[in-house]
Coordinates of C-alpha atoms in Angstrom, one line a residue:
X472 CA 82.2 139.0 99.2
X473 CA 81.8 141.8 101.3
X474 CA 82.4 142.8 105.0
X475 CA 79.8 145.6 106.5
X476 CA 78.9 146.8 103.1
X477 CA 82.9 147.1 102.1
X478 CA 84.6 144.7 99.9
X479 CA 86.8 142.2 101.4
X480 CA 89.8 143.1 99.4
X481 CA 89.5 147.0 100.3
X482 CA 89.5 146.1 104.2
X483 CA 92.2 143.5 103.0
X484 CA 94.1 146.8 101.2
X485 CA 93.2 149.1 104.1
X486 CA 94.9 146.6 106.8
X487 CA 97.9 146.8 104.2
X488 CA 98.0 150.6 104.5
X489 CA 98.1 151.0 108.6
X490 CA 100.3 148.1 109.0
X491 CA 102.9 149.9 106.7
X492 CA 103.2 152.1 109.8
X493 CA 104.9 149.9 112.1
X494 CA 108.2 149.6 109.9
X495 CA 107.6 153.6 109.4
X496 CA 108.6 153.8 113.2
X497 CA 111.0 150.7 112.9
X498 CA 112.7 153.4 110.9
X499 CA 112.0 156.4 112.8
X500 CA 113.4 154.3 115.9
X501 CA 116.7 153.5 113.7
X502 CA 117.1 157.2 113.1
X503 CA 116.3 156.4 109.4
X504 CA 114.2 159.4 108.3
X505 CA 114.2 159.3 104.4
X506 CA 112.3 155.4 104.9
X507 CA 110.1 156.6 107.7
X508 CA 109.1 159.7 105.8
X509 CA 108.0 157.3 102.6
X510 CA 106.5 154.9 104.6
X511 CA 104.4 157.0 106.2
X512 CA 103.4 158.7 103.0
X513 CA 102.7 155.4 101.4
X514 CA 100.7 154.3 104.5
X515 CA 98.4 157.5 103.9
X516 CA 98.0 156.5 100.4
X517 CA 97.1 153.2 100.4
X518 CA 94.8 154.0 102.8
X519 CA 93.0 156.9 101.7
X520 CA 92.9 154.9 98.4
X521 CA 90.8 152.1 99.8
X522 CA 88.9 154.4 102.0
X523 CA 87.8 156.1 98.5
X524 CA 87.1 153.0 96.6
X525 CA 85.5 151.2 99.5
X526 CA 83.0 154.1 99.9
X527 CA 82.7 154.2 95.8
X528 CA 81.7 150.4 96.1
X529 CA 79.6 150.4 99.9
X530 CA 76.6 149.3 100.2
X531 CA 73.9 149.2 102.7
X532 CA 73.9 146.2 104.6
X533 CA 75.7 143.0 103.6
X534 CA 74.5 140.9 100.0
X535 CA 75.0 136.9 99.8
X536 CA 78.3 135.8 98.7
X537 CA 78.8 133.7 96.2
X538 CA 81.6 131.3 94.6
X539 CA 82.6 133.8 92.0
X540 CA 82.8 136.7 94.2
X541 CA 84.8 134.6 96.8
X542 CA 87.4 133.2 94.5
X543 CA 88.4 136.8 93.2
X544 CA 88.4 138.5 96.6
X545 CA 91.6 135.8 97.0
X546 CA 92.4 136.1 93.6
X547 CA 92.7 139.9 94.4
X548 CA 94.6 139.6 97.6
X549 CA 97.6 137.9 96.2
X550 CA 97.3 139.2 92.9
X551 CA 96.1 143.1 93.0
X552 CA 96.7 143.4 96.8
X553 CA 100.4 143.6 96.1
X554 CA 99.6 146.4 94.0
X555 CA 99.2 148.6 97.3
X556 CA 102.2 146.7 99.1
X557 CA 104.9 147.6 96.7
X558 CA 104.2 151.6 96.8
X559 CA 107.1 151.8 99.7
X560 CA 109.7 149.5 98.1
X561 CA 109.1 150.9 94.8
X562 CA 109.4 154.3 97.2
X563 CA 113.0 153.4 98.7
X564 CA 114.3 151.5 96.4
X565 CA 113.9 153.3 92.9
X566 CA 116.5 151.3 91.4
X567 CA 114.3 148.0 91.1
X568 CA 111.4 150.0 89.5
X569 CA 107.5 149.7 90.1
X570 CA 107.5 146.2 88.3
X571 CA 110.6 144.8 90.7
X572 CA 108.7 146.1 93.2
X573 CA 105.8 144.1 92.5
X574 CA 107.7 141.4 91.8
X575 CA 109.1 141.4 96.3
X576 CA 105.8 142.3 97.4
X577 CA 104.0 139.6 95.5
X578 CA 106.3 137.0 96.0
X579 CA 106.3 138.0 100.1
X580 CA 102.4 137.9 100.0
X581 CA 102.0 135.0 98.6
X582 CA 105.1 133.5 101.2
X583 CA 107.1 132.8 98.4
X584 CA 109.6 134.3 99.5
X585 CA 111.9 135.3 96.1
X586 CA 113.7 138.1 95.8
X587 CA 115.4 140.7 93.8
X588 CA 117.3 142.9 96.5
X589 CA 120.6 141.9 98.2
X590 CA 120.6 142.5 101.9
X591 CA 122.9 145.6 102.0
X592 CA 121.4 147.4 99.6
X593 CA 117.8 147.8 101.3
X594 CA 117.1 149.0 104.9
X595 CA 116.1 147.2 107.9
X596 CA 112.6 148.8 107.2
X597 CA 112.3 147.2 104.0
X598 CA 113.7 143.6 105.4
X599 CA 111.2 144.1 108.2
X600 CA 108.1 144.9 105.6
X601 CA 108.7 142.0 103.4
X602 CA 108.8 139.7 106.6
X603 CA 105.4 141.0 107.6
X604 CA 103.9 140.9 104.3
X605 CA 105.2 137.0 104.1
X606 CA 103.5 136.7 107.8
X607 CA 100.0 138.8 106.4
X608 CA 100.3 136.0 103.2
X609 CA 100.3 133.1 105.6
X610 CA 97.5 134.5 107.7
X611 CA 95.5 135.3 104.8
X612 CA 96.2 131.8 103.0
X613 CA 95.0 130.2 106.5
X614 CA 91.5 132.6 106.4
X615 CA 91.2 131.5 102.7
X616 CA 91.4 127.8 103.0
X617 CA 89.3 128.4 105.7
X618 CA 86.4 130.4 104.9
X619 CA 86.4 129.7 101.0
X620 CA 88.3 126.9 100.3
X621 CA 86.7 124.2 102.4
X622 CA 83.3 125.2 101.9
X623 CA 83.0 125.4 98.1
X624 CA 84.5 121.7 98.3
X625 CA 88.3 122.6 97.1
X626 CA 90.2 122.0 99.7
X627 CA 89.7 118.4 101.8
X628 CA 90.1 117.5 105.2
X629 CA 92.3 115.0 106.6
X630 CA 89.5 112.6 108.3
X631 CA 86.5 113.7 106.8
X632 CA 84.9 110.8 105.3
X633 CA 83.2 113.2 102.4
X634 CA 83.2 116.7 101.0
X635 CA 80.1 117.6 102.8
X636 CA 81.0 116.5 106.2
X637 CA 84.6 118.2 105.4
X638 CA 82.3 121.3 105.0
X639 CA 80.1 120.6 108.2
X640 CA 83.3 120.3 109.9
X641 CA 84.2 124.2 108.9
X642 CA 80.4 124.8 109.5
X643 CA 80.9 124.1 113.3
X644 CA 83.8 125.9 113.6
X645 CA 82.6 129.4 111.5
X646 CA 78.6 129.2 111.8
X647 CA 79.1 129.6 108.3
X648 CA 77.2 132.4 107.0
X649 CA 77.9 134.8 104.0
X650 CA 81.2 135.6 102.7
X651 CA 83.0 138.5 104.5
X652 CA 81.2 137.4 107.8
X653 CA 82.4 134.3 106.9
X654 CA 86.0 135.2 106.7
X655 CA 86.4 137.4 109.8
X656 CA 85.2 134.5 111.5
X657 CA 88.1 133.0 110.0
X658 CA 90.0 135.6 111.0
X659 CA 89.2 135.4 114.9
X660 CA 89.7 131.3 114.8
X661 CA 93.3 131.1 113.6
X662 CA 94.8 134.5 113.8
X663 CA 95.3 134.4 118.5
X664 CA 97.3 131.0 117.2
X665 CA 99.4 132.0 114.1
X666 CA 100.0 135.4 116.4
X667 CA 101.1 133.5 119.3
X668 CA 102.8 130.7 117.8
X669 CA 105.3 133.6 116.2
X670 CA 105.8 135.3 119.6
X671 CA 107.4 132.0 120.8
X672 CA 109.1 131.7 117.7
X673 CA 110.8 134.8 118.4
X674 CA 111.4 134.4 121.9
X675 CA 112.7 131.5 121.2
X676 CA 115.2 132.5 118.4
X677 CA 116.0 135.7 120.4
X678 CA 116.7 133.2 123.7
X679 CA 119.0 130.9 121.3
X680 CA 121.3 133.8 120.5
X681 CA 119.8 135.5 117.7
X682 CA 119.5 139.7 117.7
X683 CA 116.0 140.4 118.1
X684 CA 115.3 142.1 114.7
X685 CA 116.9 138.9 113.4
X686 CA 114.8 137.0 115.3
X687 CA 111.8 138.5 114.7
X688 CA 111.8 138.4 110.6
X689 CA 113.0 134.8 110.9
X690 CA 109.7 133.9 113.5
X691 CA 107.4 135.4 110.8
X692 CA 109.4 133.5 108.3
X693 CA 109.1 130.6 109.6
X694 CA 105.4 130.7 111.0
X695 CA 104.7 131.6 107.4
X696 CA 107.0 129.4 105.9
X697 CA 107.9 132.4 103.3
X698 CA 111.6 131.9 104.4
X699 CA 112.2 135.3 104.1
X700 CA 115.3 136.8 105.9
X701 CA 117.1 140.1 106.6
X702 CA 120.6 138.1 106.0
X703 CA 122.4 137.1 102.8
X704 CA 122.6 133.5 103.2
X705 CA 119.2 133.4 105.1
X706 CA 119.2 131.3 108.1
X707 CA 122.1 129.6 107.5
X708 CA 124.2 133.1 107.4
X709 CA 123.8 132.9 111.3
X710 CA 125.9 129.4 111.9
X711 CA 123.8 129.1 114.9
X712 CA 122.8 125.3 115.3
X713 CA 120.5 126.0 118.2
X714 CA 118.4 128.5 116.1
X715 CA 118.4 125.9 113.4
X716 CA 116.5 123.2 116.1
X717 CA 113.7 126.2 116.7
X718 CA 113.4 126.7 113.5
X719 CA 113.3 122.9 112.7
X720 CA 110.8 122.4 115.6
X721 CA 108.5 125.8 114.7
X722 CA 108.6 124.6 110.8
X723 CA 106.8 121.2 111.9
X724 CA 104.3 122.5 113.9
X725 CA 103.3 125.4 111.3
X726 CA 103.6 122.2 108.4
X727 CA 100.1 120.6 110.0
X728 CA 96.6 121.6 111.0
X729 CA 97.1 119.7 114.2
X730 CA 98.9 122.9 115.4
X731 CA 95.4 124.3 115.2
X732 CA 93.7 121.2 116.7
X733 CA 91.3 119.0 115.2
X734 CA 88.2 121.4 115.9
X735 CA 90.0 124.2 115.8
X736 CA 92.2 126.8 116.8
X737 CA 91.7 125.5 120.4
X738 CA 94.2 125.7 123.7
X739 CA 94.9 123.5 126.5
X740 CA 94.0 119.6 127.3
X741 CA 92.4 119.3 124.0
X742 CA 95.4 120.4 122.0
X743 CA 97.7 118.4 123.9
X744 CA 95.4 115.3 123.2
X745 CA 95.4 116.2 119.6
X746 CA 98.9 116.1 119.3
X747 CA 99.7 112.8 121.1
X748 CA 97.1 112.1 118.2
X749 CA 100.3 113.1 115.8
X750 CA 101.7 109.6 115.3
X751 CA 98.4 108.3 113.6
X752 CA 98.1 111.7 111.4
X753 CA 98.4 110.8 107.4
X754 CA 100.2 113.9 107.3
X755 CA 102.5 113.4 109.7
X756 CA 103.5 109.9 108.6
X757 CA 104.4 110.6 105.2
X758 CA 106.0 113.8 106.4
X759 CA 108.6 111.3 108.3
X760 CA 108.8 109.1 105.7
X761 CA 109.9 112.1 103.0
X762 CA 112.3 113.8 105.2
X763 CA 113.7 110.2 106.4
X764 CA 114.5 108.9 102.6
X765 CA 116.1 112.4 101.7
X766 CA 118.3 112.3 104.9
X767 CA 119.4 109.2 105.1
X768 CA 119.8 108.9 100.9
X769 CA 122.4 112.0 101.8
X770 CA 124.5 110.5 104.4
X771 CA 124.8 106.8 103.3
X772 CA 125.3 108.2 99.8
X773 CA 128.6 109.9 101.4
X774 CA 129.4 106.2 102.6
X775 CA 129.0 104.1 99.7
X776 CA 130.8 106.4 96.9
X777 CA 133.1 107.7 99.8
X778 CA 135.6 106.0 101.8
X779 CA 133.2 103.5 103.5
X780 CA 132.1 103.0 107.2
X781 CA 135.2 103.9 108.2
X782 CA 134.4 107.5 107.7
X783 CA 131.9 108.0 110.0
X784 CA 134.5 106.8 113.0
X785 CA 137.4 109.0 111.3
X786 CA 135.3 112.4 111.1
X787 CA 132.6 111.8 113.3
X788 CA 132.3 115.4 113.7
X789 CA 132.4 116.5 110.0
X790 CA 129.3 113.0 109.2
X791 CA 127.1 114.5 112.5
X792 CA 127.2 118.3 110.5
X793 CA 126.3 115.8 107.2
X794 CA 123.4 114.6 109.2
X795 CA 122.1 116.9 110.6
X796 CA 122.7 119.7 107.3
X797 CA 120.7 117.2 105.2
X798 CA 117.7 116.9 107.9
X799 CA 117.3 120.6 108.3
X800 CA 117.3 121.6 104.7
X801 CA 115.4 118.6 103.6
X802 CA 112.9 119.6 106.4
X803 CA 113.1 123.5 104.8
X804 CA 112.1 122.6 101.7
X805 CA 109.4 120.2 102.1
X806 CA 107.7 123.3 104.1
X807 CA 108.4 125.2 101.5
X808 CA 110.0 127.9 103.6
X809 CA 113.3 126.6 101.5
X810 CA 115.2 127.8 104.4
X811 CA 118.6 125.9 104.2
X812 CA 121.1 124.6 107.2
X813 CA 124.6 126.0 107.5
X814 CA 125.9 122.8 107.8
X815 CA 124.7 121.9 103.5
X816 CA 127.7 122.7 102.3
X817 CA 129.2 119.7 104.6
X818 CA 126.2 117.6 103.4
X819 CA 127.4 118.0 99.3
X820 CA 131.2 117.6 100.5
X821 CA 130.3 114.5 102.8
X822 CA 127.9 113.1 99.6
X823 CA 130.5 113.7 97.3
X824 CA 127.6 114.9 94.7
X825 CA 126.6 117.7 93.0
X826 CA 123.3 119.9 95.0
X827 CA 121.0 117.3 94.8
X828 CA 118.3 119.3 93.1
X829 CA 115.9 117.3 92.3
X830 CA 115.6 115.8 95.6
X831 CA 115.0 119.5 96.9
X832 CA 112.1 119.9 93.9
X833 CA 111.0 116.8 94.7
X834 CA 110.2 118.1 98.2
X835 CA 109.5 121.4 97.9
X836 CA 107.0 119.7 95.1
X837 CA 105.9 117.3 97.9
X838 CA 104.8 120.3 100.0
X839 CA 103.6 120.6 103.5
X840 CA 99.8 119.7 104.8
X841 CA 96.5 121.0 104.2
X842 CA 95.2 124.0 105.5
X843 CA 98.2 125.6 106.5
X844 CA 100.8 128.2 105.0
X845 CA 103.0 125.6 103.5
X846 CA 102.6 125.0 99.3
X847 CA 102.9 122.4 96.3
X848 CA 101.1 119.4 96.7
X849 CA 100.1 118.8 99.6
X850 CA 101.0 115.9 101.8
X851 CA 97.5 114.3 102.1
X852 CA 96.9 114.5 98.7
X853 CA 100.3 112.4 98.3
X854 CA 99.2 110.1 100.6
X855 CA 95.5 109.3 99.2
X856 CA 96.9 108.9 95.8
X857 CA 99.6 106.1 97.5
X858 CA 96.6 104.4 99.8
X859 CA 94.9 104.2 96.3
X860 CA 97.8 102.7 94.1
X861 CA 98.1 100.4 97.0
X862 CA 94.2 99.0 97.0
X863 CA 94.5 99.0 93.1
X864 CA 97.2 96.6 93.5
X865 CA 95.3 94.8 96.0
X866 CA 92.3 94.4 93.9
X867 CA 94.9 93.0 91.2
X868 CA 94.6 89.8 93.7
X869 CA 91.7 90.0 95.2
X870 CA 89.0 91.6 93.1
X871 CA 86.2 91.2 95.4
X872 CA 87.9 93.0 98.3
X873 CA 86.6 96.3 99.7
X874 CA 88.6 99.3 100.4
X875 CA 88.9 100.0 104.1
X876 CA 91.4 103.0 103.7
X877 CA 91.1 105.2 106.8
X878 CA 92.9 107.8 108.1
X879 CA 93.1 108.8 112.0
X880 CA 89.7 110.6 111.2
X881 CA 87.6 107.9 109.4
X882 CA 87.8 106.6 106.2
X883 CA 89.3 108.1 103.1
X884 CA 86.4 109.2 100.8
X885 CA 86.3 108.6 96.9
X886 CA 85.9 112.7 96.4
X887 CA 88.8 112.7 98.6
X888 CA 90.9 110.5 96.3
X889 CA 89.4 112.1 93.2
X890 CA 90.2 115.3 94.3
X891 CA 93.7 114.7 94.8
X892 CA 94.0 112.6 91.5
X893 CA 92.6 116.0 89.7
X894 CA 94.6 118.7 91.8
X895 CA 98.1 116.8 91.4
X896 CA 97.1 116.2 86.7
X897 CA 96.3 120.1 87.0
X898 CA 99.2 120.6 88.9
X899 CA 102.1 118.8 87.1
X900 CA 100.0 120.8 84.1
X901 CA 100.9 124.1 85.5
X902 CA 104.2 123.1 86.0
X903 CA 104.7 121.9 82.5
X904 CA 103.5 124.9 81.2
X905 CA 105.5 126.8 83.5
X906 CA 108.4 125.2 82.5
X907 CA 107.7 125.6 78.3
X908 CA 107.4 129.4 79.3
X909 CA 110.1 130.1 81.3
X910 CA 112.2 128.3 78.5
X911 CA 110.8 130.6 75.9
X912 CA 111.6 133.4 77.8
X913 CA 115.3 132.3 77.4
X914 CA 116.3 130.0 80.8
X915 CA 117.7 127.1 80.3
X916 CA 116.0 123.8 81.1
X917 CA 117.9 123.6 84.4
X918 CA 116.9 126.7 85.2
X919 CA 113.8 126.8 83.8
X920 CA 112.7 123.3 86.0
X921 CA 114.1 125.0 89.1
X922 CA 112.3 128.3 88.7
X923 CA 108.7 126.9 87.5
X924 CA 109.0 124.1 90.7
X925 CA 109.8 127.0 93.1
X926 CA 107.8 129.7 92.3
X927 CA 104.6 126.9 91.9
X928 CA 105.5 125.3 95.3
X929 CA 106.3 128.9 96.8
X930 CA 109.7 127.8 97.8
X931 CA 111.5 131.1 96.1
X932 CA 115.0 130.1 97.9
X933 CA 115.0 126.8 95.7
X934 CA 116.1 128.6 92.8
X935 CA 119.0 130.2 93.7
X936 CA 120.3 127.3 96.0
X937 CA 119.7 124.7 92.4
X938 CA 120.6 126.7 90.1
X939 CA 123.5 129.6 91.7
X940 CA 122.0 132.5 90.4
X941 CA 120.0 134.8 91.7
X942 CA 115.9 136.7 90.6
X943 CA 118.0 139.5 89.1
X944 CA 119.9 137.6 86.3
X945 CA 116.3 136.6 85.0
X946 CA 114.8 138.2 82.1
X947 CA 111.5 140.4 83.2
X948 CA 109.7 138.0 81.1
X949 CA 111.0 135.0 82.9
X950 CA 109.8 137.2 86.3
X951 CA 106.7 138.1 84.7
X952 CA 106.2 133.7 84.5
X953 CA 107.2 133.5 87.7
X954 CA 105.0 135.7 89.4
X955 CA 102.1 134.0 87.7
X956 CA 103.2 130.7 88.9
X957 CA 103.5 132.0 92.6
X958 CA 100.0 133.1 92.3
X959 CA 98.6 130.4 91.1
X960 CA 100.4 127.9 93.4
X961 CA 99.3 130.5 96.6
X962 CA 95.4 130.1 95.3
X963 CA 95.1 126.4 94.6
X964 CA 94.9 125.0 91.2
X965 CA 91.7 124.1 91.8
X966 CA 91.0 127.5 92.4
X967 CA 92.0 129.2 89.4
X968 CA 90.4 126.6 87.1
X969 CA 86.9 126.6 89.2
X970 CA 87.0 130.3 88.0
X971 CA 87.1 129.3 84.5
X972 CA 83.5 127.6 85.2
X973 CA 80.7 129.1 83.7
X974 CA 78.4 128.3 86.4
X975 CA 80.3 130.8 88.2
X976 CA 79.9 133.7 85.8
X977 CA 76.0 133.4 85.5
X978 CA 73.4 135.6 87.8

């Protein structure tokens, strides 16, 4: 997959390299001259190294792509890109060594979002690099589903009554052509939106009382749904309810495509139209339905074991913070972001149980919707599995009846159902094995089922909010199993086993 003659991934590594130049002034700008000086010597690096390997591997003019190629340029950028990201962290902070810092810039890339450094221990610099490289993961995710995803059939489309018109639909909106032309197309359809919808992110955090740098690392956060912050405790280390909404509101619209529009990355009356489409949206209807069971399981759970109905009229204060704690972090974790409300510790209290942690896996599991930064399942592959157990049991009654499943888009394709049956068996796979590894390496189960479920579904603040510990008190093996469970849940299942085909190995 190349771009010009140059390897995707080296223009992907090179872009890496000049970006790390912004948080070098960041630093120069906070009087910080020890992080400015090793950013900007890691900037030269990285940059002069894919300058010199892009040149080793030019060539003149631009070859055909081809699935294999394609698959490991994305395979690369979340897995060997990171290589290149860490050099500053591993720079700064020397205590966390080369494989810790691997371990932040991976999990950042691939808007995971796990850490292994506590807030006061790193500089703003460092806080404000791992929130861009969580924003670069979410950008590159969208080009990816995009430009190789959709076409090669591994990724479907909400409405799309088959494979190939899914892949017709991308054709109109790319001219699809060969790989790297391919993807900077990609590139020049979603990236005005994601960059724009995380300027009104952070104008809107910044306007709700937020600082600015606060505000900023929580936009990208959010618009990325890496839920990476700057502040022990993340977004909930703030107290600010009104930053809580935007965040809410800004984690919705970067959970669907619709954000995007239905042909596109397009502005004005058509947008608009698209979104007054949102009631009728698969997506969005299960996504209510999810986050409505997990809130309203909290709050009357607090009711039934607690002291009854009467509590809600004797603390009506203390059950609105239940409420609303239980909505926020319920809608956190089914984006994946796994950002958490301050009012959650009122939502355990008022529920009178334990951190509901399976209910959070469940979600985070769950996942957000196709074609956007969110991970795990994915909610329309949820919902064509549950509009196919429903016309199984149908067909129980009435054998002869035919299927008229539709979504707001058309009808709901076999491949479309197949697919989803085959991604979610090779995903619970993944997380089995997950799981049996990260056991071996010494967790226990509880830990081990928290830690496979978050680093698969990207949701890295799952683990520390299930289990109360923390990415440092794992083993490296354990980290070592994570990290290949954060790739693999940032490149699709699908993915990773379609590069075990020979088909894609031969001339």
């Amino acid at each position: 997959m190349r771009l010009k003659g140059f390897p995707v991934f080296l223009v992907f590594a090179f872009a890496l390299g000049a970006l790390m130049l912004l948080p070098a002034l960041a630093a120069g700008l906070e009087r910080d001259w020890r992080s400015a000086r090793l950013f900007f010597y890691a900037s030269l690096f990285v940059m002069l190294a894919a300058s010199a390997l892009g040149a080793a591997a030019w060539r003149r003019g631009e070859s055909g792509s081809n699935a294999r190629a394609e698959l490991m340029t994305l395979l690369g950028v979340f897995a060997a890109g990171p290589v290149f990201a860490a050099a500053p962290i591993a720079l700064i902070l020397p205590e966390i060594g080369w494989t810790g810092a691997y371990f932040e810039a991976t999990s950042s890339l691939t808007t995971t979002g796990a850490t292994l450094i506590t807030p006061f221990s790193a500089p703003p610099s460092i806080h404000l690099w791992r929130s861009m490289l969580g924003w670069l993961g979410g950008l590159a995710t969208l080009v990816g589903a995009i430009s190789i995803l959709a076409p090669r059939e591994l990724l479907d489309l909400p409405g799309a009554s088959s494979a190939g018109e899914a892949r017709m639909r991308v054709g109109r909106i790319l001219a699809l052509g060969p790989g790297g032309r391919r993807a900077a197309r990609a590139l020049m359809a979603v990236g005005p939106a994601y960059a724009g919808l995380t300027a009104i992110a952070a104008a809107a955090l910044a306007t709700s009382g937020a600082p600015s740098f606060v505000a900023l690392c929580h936009a990208m956060g959010i618009v990325s749904t890496s839920g990476i912050s700057p502040l022990a405790g993340g977004l909930a280390a703030e107290g600010n309810r009104m930053a809580e909404v935007v965040a809410v509101l800004f984690l919705i619209l970067s959970m669907s495509r619709l954000t995007l529009g239905r042909r596109g990355p397009t502005a004005g009356p058509g947008a608009a139209r698209t979104w007054l489409e949102a009631r009728r949206d698969p997506e969005i209807q299960l996504l209510v339905i999810a986050v409505a069971i997990a809130t309203v399981w909290l709050f009357a759970h607090g009711i039934w074991v607690g002291a009854g109905p009467s509590q809600i009229f004797d603390s009506p204060f203390h059950a609105g913070r239940a409420l609303w704690g239980g909505f926020a972090t319920s809608i956190g974790m089914i984006s994946t972001s796994g950002y958490v409300s301050a009012d959650w510790p009122d939502v355990v209290t008022w529920a009178q149980v334990e951190a509901p942690s399976l209910m959070l896996m469940g979600l985070a599991t769950l996942g957000g919707g196709v074609a956007t930064t969110a991970g795990g399942v994915k909610l329309f592959r949820a919902y064509a599995l549950y509009r196919h157990g429903g016309g199984e049991l149908d067909r129980l009654c009435h054998p002869s009846r035919i299927d008229t499943a539709r979504t707001s888009g058309g009808k709901l394709s076999r491949d479309a159902i197949i697919n989803a049956w085959v991604y979610v068996m090779l995903y619970m796979t993944a997380l089995a094995v997950a799981l049996m590894a990260l056991t071996l390496a010494g967790m226990e189960f509880d830990a081990a089922m928290a830690g496979a479920v978050a680093s698969l579904s990207n949701t890295g603040p799952l683990f520390p909010l299930a289990t109360g510990a923390d990415y440092q008190q794992a083993s490296e093996a354990a980290r070592a199993v994570m990290l290949a469970a954060m790739i693999l849940g940032r490149i699709e299942v699908l993915a990773a086993v379609a590069l075990c085909n020979p088909a894609y190995w031969r001339k």
